[in-house]
């Protein structure tokens, strides 16, 4: 998988404790909009996806995580590699947090099922929304979270910018500002 970019804050103790958590994230484009998970509590957007379990393949984690966070069912045969983002910074509990984020383009079934959120995801009010990618970029860049989570917001904004630059949204139709849940 191609390396999109690396985010290395260099704010950690290289000799300290390390926590590594790879993740799989879905890029779902429909009618020129991008499917994102919106945090009602903290007012940001992220790609649907999350941690890859020790016994899981990346694609299996993608399918599971997208379903849990959004209720969308990924069509297995549509999964295509997009790229990887390597993130390394001081952790919240450990000295060094390392995360390899694997992004996949994919299509989903038309129906949306019930989410199955973790406690923190439910607390944040995770909500599926389809929106213009530039709106998600702008919102994430205006938002100010703690240093640890700010890196995640910038990661998502930069991936969205790459998708825009590479013409993924023009292929899908005209960009518009419609959202599924009226968040914007």
PDB file of C-alpha atoms in Angstrom:
ATOM      1  CA  UNK A   1       0.000   0.000   0.000  1.00  0.00           C
ATOM      2  CA  UNK A   2       1.399   3.419  -0.880  1.00  0.00           C
ATOM      3  CA  UNK A   3       2.504   5.752   1.898  1.00  0.00           C
ATOM      4  CA  UNK A   4       0.392   8.917   1.741  1.00  0.00           C
ATOM      5  CA  UNK A   5       2.324  10.788   4.434  1.00  0.00           C
ATOM      6  CA  UNK A   6       3.740  10.515   7.929  1.00  0.00           C
ATOM      7  CA  UNK A   7       2.889  12.590  10.976  1.00  0.00           C
ATOM      8  CA  UNK A   8       5.698  12.483  13.522  1.00  0.00           C
ATOM      9  CA  UNK A   9       5.294  14.981  16.366  1.00  0.00           C
ATOM     10  CA  UNK A  10       8.728  14.104  17.818  1.00  0.00           C
ATOM     11  CA  UNK A  11       7.231  14.895  21.239  1.00  0.00           C
ATOM     12  CA  UNK A  12       7.879  11.497  22.830  1.00  0.00           C
ATOM     13  CA  UNK A  13      10.552   9.665  24.810  1.00  0.00           C
ATOM     14  CA  UNK A  14      12.144   7.252  22.304  1.00  0.00           C
ATOM     15  CA  UNK A  15      13.178   4.959  25.179  1.00  0.00           C
ATOM     16  CA  UNK A  16       9.757   4.925  26.825  1.00  0.00           C
ATOM     17  CA  UNK A  17       6.775   2.594  26.673  1.00  0.00           C
ATOM     18  CA  UNK A  18       5.233   2.061  23.231  1.00  0.00           C
ATOM     19  CA  UNK A  19       1.638   1.374  22.222  1.00  0.00           C
ATOM     20  CA  UNK A  20       0.997   0.458  18.585  1.00  0.00           C
ATOM     21  CA  UNK A  21      -2.551   0.406  17.204  1.00  0.00           C
ATOM     22  CA  UNK A  22      -3.034  -0.130  13.443  1.00  0.00           C
ATOM     23  CA  UNK A  23      -6.396   0.876  11.995  1.00  0.00           C
ATOM     24  CA  UNK A  24      -8.489   0.407   8.859  1.00  0.00           C
ATOM     25  CA  UNK A  25     -10.572   3.309   7.536  1.00  0.00           C
ATOM     26  CA  UNK A  26     -13.229   3.455   4.823  1.00  0.00           C
ATOM     27  CA  UNK A  27     -13.408   6.011   2.028  1.00  0.00           C
ATOM     28  CA  UNK A  28     -17.025   5.926   0.869  1.00  0.00           C
ATOM     29  CA  UNK A  29     -17.937   8.435  -1.843  1.00  0.00           C
ATOM     30  CA  UNK A  30     -21.534   8.789  -2.939  1.00  0.00           C
ATOM     31  CA  UNK A  31     -22.995  11.463  -5.244  1.00  0.00           C
ATOM     32  CA  UNK A  32     -19.908  13.640  -4.789  1.00  0.00           C
ATOM     33  CA  UNK A  33     -20.064  13.525  -0.997  1.00  0.00           C
ATOM     34  CA  UNK A  34     -17.943  11.643   1.510  1.00  0.00           C
ATOM     35  CA  UNK A  35     -19.264   9.425   4.310  1.00  0.00           C
ATOM     36  CA  UNK A  36     -17.817  10.638   7.595  1.00  0.00           C
ATOM     37  CA  UNK A  37     -18.469  10.008  11.265  1.00  0.00           C
ATOM     38  CA  UNK A  38     -19.392  13.250  13.008  1.00  0.00           C
ATOM     39  CA  UNK A  39     -18.680  13.733  16.724  1.00  0.00           C
ATOM     40  CA  UNK A  40     -21.555  15.800  18.102  1.00  0.00           C
ATOM     41  CA  UNK A  41     -19.712  16.294  21.401  1.00  0.00           C
ATOM     42  CA  UNK A  42     -16.430  17.590  19.941  1.00  0.00           C
ATOM     43  CA  UNK A  43     -17.623  18.893  16.550  1.00  0.00           C
ATOM     44  CA  UNK A  44     -15.253  17.060  14.193  1.00  0.00           C
ATOM     45  CA  UNK A  45     -15.322  14.579  11.308  1.00  0.00           C
ATOM     46  CA  UNK A  46     -13.416  11.325  10.905  1.00  0.00           C
ATOM     47  CA  UNK A  47     -13.378   8.523   8.375  1.00  0.00           C
ATOM     48  CA  UNK A  48     -15.355   5.501   9.573  1.00  0.00           C
ATOM     49  CA  UNK A  49     -13.023   2.828  10.860  1.00  0.00           C
ATOM     50  CA  UNK A  50     -10.884   1.829  13.767  1.00  0.00           C
ATOM     51  CA  UNK A  51      -8.477  -0.612  15.307  1.00  0.00           C
ATOM     52  CA  UNK A  52      -7.385  -3.836  13.669  1.00  0.00           C
ATOM     53  CA  UNK A  53      -7.548  -6.732  16.116  1.00  0.00           C
ATOM     54  CA  UNK A  54      -4.539  -9.067  16.419  1.00  0.00           C
ATOM     55  CA  UNK A  55      -6.251 -11.897  14.518  1.00  0.00           C
ATOM     56  CA  UNK A  56      -7.874  -9.724  11.813  1.00  0.00           C
ATOM     57  CA  UNK A  57      -6.938  -8.904   8.247  1.00  0.00           C
ATOM     58  CA  UNK A  58      -7.142  -5.201   7.370  1.00  0.00           C
ATOM     59  CA  UNK A  59     -10.155  -5.722   5.098  1.00  0.00           C
ATOM     60  CA  UNK A  60     -12.038  -7.631   7.814  1.00  0.00           C
ATOM     61  CA  UNK A  61     -11.402  -4.833  10.308  1.00  0.00           C
ATOM     62  CA  UNK A  62     -12.600  -2.307   7.723  1.00  0.00           C
ATOM     63  CA  UNK A  63     -15.891  -4.152   7.205  1.00  0.00           C
ATOM     64  CA  UNK A  64     -16.454  -4.589  10.971  1.00  0.00           C
ATOM     65  CA  UNK A  65     -15.495  -1.056  11.994  1.00  0.00           C
ATOM     66  CA  UNK A  66     -17.529   0.679   9.254  1.00  0.00           C
ATOM     67  CA  UNK A  67     -20.592  -1.368  10.235  1.00  0.00           C
ATOM     68  CA  UNK A  68     -20.138  -0.634  13.954  1.00  0.00           C
ATOM     69  CA  UNK A  69     -19.600   3.120  13.591  1.00  0.00           C
ATOM     70  CA  UNK A  70     -22.055   3.869  10.780  1.00  0.00           C
ATOM     71  CA  UNK A  71     -24.443   0.976  10.167  1.00  0.00           C
ATOM     72  CA  UNK A  72     -23.174   0.814   6.570  1.00  0.00           C
ATOM     73  CA  UNK A  73     -22.329  -2.604   5.109  1.00  0.00           C
ATOM     74  CA  UNK A  74     -19.194  -2.575   2.958  1.00  0.00           C
ATOM     75  CA  UNK A  75     -19.408  -4.592  -0.258  1.00  0.00           C
ATOM     76  CA  UNK A  76     -16.386  -6.881   0.085  1.00  0.00           C
ATOM     77  CA  UNK A  77     -15.682  -7.048  -3.668  1.00  0.00           C
ATOM     78  CA  UNK A  78     -15.509  -3.239  -3.884  1.00  0.00           C
ATOM     79  CA  UNK A  79     -12.597  -2.801  -1.438  1.00  0.00           C
ATOM     80  CA  UNK A  80      -9.542  -1.139  -3.033  1.00  0.00           C
ATOM     81  CA  UNK A  81      -6.372   0.053  -1.336  1.00  0.00           C
ATOM     82  CA  UNK A  82      -5.950   3.829  -1.241  1.00  0.00           C
ATOM     83  CA  UNK A  83      -2.999   4.504   1.048  1.00  0.00           C
ATOM     84  CA  UNK A  84      -1.398   4.516   4.461  1.00  0.00           C
ATOM     85  CA  UNK A  85      -0.711   7.260   6.995  1.00  0.00           C
ATOM     86  CA  UNK A  86       1.912   6.610   9.667  1.00  0.00           C
ATOM     87  CA  UNK A  87       1.315   8.513  12.919  1.00  0.00           C
ATOM     88  CA  UNK A  88       3.729   8.684  15.832  1.00  0.00           C
ATOM     89  CA  UNK A  89       3.471  10.942  18.877  1.00  0.00           C
ATOM     90  CA  UNK A  90       3.387  11.049  22.669  1.00  0.00           C
ATOM     91  CA  UNK A  91       0.526   8.890  23.866  1.00  0.00           C
ATOM     92  CA  UNK A  92      -2.116   9.700  26.436  1.00  0.00           C
ATOM     93  CA  UNK A  93      -1.054   6.819  28.721  1.00  0.00           C
ATOM     94  CA  UNK A  94       2.153   5.571  27.079  1.00  0.00           C
ATOM     95  CA  UNK A  95       5.323   7.409  26.115  1.00  0.00           C
ATOM     96  CA  UNK A  96       5.028   6.610  22.385  1.00  0.00           C
ATOM     97  CA  UNK A  97       1.813   6.066  20.388  1.00  0.00           C
ATOM     98  CA  UNK A  98       2.256   4.552  16.918  1.00  0.00           C
ATOM     99  CA  UNK A  99      -0.643   4.153  14.514  1.00  0.00           C
ATOM    100  CA  UNK A 100      -0.565   2.945  10.946  1.00  0.00           C
ATOM    101  CA  UNK A 101      -3.858   4.002   9.342  1.00  0.00           C
ATOM    102  CA  UNK A 102      -4.819   1.982   6.260  1.00  0.00           C
ATOM    103  CA  UNK A 103      -7.371   3.739   4.024  1.00  0.00           C
ATOM    104  CA  UNK A 104      -9.547   1.770   1.611  1.00  0.00           C
ATOM    105  CA  UNK A 105     -11.923   2.981  -1.079  1.00  0.00           C
ATOM    106  CA  UNK A 106     -15.128   0.957  -0.913  1.00  0.00           C
ATOM    107  CA  UNK A 107     -18.794   0.872  -1.799  1.00  0.00           C
ATOM    108  CA  UNK A 108     -21.634   0.051   0.583  1.00  0.00           C
ATOM    109  CA  UNK A 109     -25.120  -1.432   0.461  1.00  0.00           C
ATOM    110  CA  UNK A 110     -27.972   1.048   0.075  1.00  0.00           C
ATOM    111  CA  UNK A 111     -29.581   0.240   3.420  1.00  0.00           C
ATOM    112  CA  UNK A 112     -28.246   1.601   6.694  1.00  0.00           C
ATOM    113  CA  UNK A 113     -28.469  -0.623   9.745  1.00  0.00           C
ATOM    114  CA  UNK A 114     -28.166   0.173  13.456  1.00  0.00           C
ATOM    115  CA  UNK A 115     -24.800   1.359  14.770  1.00  0.00           C
ATOM    116  CA  UNK A 116     -22.983  -0.671  17.419  1.00  0.00           C
ATOM    117  CA  UNK A 117     -20.946   1.983  19.189  1.00  0.00           C
ATOM    118  CA  UNK A 118     -18.355   1.613  21.943  1.00  0.00           C
ATOM    119  CA  UNK A 119     -19.048   3.586  25.117  1.00  0.00           C
ATOM    120  CA  UNK A 120     -16.752   6.503  24.138  1.00  0.00           C
ATOM    121  CA  UNK A 121     -18.220   6.602  20.604  1.00  0.00           C
ATOM    122  CA  UNK A 122     -21.755   6.785  22.004  1.00  0.00           C
ATOM    123  CA  UNK A 123     -20.618   9.456  24.499  1.00  0.00           C
ATOM    124  CA  UNK A 124     -19.243  11.524  21.608  1.00  0.00           C
ATOM    125  CA  UNK A 125     -22.507  11.101  19.697  1.00  0.00           C
ATOM    126  CA  UNK A 126     -20.973   9.483  16.615  1.00  0.00           C
ATOM    127  CA  UNK A 127     -23.324  10.075  13.686  1.00  0.00           C
ATOM    128  CA  UNK A 128     -23.005   9.057  10.049  1.00  0.00           C
ATOM    129  CA  UNK A 129     -23.166  11.977   7.639  1.00  0.00           C
ATOM    130  CA  UNK A 130     -22.469  12.468   3.945  1.00  0.00           C
ATOM    131  CA  UNK A 131     -21.038  15.873   3.152  1.00  0.00           C
ATOM    132  CA  UNK A 132     -18.877  17.915   0.859  1.00  0.00           C
ATOM    133  CA  UNK A 133     -15.274  16.994   1.717  1.00  0.00           C
ATOM    134  CA  UNK A 134     -14.177  20.646   1.878  1.00  0.00           C
ATOM    135  CA  UNK A 135     -16.706  21.262   4.656  1.00  0.00           C
ATOM    136  CA  UNK A 136     -15.169  18.450   6.716  1.00  0.00           C
ATOM    137  CA  UNK A 137     -11.657  19.814   6.080  1.00  0.00           C
ATOM    138  CA  UNK A 138     -12.694  23.316   7.131  1.00  0.00           C
ATOM    139  CA  UNK A 139     -14.504  22.125  10.284  1.00  0.00           C
ATOM    140  CA  UNK A 140     -11.593  19.955  11.405  1.00  0.00           C
ATOM    141  CA  UNK A 141      -9.082  22.741  10.821  1.00  0.00           C
ATOM    142  CA  UNK A 142     -11.180  25.257  12.803  1.00  0.00           C
ATOM    143  CA  UNK A 143     -11.624  22.838  15.689  1.00  0.00           C
ATOM    144  CA  UNK A 144      -9.154  22.943  18.576  1.00  0.00           C
ATOM    145  CA  UNK A 145      -8.827  19.730  20.592  1.00  0.00           C
ATOM    146  CA  UNK A 146      -5.988  18.527  22.793  1.00  0.00           C
ATOM    147  CA  UNK A 147      -2.630  17.923  21.060  1.00  0.00           C
ATOM    148  CA  UNK A 148      -3.183  14.154  20.810  1.00  0.00           C
ATOM    149  CA  UNK A 149      -6.563  14.386  19.047  1.00  0.00           C
ATOM    150  CA  UNK A 150      -5.604  17.425  16.968  1.00  0.00           C
ATOM    151  CA  UNK A 151      -3.245  15.140  15.038  1.00  0.00           C
ATOM    152  CA  UNK A 152      -6.205  12.911  14.118  1.00  0.00           C
ATOM    153  CA  UNK A 153      -8.171  15.905  12.809  1.00  0.00           C
ATOM    154  CA  UNK A 154      -5.242  17.038  10.675  1.00  0.00           C
ATOM    155  CA  UNK A 155      -4.698  13.471   9.395  1.00  0.00           C
ATOM    156  CA  UNK A 156      -8.290  13.275   8.187  1.00  0.00           C
ATOM    157  CA  UNK A 157      -8.143  16.746   6.600  1.00  0.00           C
ATOM    158  CA  UNK A 158      -4.970  15.866   4.703  1.00  0.00           C
ATOM    159  CA  UNK A 159      -6.411  12.580   3.376  1.00  0.00           C
ATOM    160  CA  UNK A 160      -9.516  14.452   2.198  1.00  0.00           C
ATOM    161  CA  UNK A 161      -7.295  17.025   0.453  1.00  0.00           C
ATOM    162  CA  UNK A 162      -5.441  14.241  -1.360  1.00  0.00           C
ATOM    163  CA  UNK A 163      -8.718  12.706  -2.520  1.00  0.00           C
ATOM    164  CA  UNK A 164      -9.824  16.108  -3.827  1.00  0.00           C
ATOM    165  CA  UNK A 165      -6.489  16.730  -5.575  1.00  0.00           C
ATOM    166  CA  UNK A 166      -6.580  13.288  -7.189  1.00  0.00           C
ATOM    167  CA  UNK A 167     -10.062  13.922  -8.626  1.00  0.00           C
ATOM    168  CA  UNK A 168     -12.062  11.302  -6.762  1.00  0.00           C
ATOM    169  CA  UNK A 169     -15.040  13.592  -6.233  1.00  0.00           C
ATOM    170  CA  UNK A 170     -15.264  14.877  -9.812  1.00  0.00           C
ATOM    171  CA  UNK A 171     -15.690  11.265 -10.939  1.00  0.00           C
ATOM    172  CA  UNK A 172     -18.650  10.865  -8.632  1.00  0.00           C
ATOM    173  CA  UNK A 173     -20.592  13.940  -9.701  1.00  0.00           C
ATOM    174  CA  UNK A 174     -20.930  17.566  -8.687  1.00  0.00           C
ATOM    175  CA  UNK A 175     -19.914  18.581  -5.202  1.00  0.00           C
ATOM    176  CA  UNK A 176     -22.765  19.854  -3.084  1.00  0.00           C
ATOM    177  CA  UNK A 177     -23.327  20.751   0.533  1.00  0.00           C
ATOM    178  CA  UNK A 178     -26.070  18.251   1.283  1.00  0.00           C
ATOM    179  CA  UNK A 179     -25.746  16.256   4.475  1.00  0.00           C
ATOM    180  CA  UNK A 180     -27.731  13.283   5.569  1.00  0.00           C
ATOM    181  CA  UNK A 181     -28.438  14.539   9.064  1.00  0.00           C
ATOM    182  CA  UNK A 182     -28.449  18.322   8.676  1.00  0.00           C
ATOM    183  CA  UNK A 183     -25.301  18.796  10.747  1.00  0.00           C
ATOM    184  CA  UNK A 184     -23.838  21.482   8.501  1.00  0.00           C
TER     185      UNK A 184
END
